[in-house]
Coordinates of C-alpha atoms in Angstrom, one line a residue:
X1 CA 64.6 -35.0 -87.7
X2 CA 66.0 -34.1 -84.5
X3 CA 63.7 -35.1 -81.2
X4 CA 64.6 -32.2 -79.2
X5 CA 65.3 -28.9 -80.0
X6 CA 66.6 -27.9 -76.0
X7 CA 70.0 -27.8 -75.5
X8 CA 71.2 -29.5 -71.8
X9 CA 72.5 -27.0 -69.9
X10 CA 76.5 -26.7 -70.4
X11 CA 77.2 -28.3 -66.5
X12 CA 74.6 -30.5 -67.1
X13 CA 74.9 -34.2 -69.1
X14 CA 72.0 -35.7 -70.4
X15 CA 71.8 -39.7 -70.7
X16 CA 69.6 -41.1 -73.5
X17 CA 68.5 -44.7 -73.9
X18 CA 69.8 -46.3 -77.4
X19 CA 66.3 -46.8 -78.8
X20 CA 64.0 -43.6 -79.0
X21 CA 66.8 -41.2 -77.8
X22 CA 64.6 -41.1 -75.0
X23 CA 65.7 -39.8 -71.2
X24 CA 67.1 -42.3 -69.5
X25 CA 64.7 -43.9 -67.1
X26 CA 61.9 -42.3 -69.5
X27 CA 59.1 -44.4 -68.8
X28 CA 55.7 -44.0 -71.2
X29 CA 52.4 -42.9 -69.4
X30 CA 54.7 -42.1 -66.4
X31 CA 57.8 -41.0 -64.3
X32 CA 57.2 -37.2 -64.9
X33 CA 57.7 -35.1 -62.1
X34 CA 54.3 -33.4 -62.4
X35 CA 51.5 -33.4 -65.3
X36 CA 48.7 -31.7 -64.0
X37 CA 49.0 -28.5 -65.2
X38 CA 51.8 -29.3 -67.8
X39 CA 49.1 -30.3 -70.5
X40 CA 51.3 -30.0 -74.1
X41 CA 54.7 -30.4 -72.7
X42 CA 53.8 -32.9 -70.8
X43 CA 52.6 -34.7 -73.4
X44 CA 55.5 -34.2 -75.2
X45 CA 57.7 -35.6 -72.3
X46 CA 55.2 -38.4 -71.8
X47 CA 56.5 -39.5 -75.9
X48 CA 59.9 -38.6 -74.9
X49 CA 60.4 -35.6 -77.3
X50 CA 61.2 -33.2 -73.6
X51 CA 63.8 -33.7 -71.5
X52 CA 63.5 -34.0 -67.9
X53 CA 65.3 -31.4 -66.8
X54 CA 63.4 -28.9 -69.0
X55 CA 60.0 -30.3 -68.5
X56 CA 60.6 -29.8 -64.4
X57 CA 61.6 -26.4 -65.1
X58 CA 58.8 -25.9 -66.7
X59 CA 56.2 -27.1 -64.5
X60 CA 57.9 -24.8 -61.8
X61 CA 56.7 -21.9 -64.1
X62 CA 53.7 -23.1 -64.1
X63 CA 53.0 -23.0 -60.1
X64 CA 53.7 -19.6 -60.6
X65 CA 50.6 -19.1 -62.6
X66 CA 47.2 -17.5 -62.0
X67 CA 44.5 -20.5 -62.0
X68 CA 42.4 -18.7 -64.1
X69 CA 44.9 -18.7 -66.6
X70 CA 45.5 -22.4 -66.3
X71 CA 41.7 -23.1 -66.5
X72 CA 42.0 -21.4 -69.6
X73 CA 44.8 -22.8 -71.3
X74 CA 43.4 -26.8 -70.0
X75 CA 40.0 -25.3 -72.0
X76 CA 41.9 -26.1 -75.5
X77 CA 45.3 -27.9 -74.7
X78 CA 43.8 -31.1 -72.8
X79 CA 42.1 -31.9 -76.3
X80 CA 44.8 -30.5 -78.3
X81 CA 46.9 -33.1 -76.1
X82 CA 44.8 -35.5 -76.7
X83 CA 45.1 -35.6 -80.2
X84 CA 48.7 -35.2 -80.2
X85 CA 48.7 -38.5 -78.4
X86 CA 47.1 -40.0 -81.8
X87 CA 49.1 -37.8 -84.4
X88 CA 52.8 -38.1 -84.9
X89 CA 52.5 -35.4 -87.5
X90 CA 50.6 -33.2 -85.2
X91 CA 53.1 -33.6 -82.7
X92 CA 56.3 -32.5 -84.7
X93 CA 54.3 -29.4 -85.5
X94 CA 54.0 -28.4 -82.3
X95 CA 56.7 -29.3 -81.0
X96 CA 59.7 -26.1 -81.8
X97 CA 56.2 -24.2 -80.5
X98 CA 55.7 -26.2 -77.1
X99 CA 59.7 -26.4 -76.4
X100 CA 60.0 -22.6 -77.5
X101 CA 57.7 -21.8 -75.0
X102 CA 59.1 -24.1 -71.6
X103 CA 62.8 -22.5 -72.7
X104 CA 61.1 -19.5 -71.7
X105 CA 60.0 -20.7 -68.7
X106 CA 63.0 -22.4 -67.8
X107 CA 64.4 -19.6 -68.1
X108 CA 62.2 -17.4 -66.0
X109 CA 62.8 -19.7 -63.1
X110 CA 66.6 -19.3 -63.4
X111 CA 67.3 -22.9 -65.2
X112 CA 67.9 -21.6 -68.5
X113 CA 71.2 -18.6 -69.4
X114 CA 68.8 -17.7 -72.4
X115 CA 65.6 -16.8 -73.0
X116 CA 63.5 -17.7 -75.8
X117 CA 62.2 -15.0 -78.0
X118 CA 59.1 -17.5 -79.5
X119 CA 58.5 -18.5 -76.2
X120 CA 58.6 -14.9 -75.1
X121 CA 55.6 -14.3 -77.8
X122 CA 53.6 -17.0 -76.8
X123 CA 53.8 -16.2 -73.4
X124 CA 53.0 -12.2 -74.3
X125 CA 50.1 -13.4 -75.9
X126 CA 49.0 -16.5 -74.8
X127 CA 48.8 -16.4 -71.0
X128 CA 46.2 -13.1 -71.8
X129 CA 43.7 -15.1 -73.8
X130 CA 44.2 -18.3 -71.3
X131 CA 43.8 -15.6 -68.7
X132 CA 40.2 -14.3 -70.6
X133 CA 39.3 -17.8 -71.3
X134 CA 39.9 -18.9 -67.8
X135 CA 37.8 -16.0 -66.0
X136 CA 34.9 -16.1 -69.0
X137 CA 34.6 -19.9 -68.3
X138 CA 34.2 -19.2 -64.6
X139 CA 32.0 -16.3 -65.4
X140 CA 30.0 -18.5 -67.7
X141 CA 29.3 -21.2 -65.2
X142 CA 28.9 -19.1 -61.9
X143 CA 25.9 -17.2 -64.1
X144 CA 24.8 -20.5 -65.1
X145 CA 24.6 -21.9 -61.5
X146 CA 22.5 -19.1 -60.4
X147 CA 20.0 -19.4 -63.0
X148 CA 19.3 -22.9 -61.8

């Protein structure tokens, strides 16, 4: 079973370490470039299974977002993370899904050549519901304040 499923850019060489086929200088539980808002991949980069490269492209995307959005997408994918941190099986699931979706992004901020068209769906889909979750949870605890 392959780790990764992103391809290095063609004028770009990607050094792994022997054991894992992890990034070189990949250090667990740290060295990322960014991992607040980068829940899932990040996890996946924290285990090694992203590439650097890919992983900062990705969290570029993601200071392009709407907070609201992001509140909503950290309301399921910081437990989802979580567990994935546990679960090796959980993890390769999820995986083509998380790295279909940040080739997207790369792409969108002019890393990638290509798009992806699963990442495209996710993002058609997902960033709406994140979006809904996001403002309902900051609906839901503004009404709650005021009844206080």
């Amino acid at each position: 079973m392959a780790a990764w499923t992103a391809q290095p850019p063609q004028n770009q060489t990607i050094t792994t370490n022997v054991i894992g086929n992890q990034p070189a200088g990949y250090q667990p539980g740290g060295g990322a470039p960014s991992l607040g808002d980068k829940v899932l991949c990040g996890e996946l980069y924290r285990q090694g299974r992203m590439f650097h490269y890919l992983y900062e492209a990705d969290c570029r995307y993601a200071e392009t977002m709407d907070r609201e959005v992001i509140a909503g997408y950290h309301s399921w994918a910081i437990p989802l993370a979580k567990a994935m941190h546990k679960s090796y099986l959980l993890t390769s699931i999820l995986n083509p899904f998380i790295h279909a979706w940040a080739e997207e992004m790369a792409y969108r901020v002019g890393a990638y050549k290509k798009g992806n068209k699963l990442g495209r769906l996710l993002s058609f889909i997902g960033e709406p519901i994140c979006g809904f979750i996001g403002r309902s949870l900051k609906w839901h605890s503004t009404r709650h304040l005021q009844t206080l």
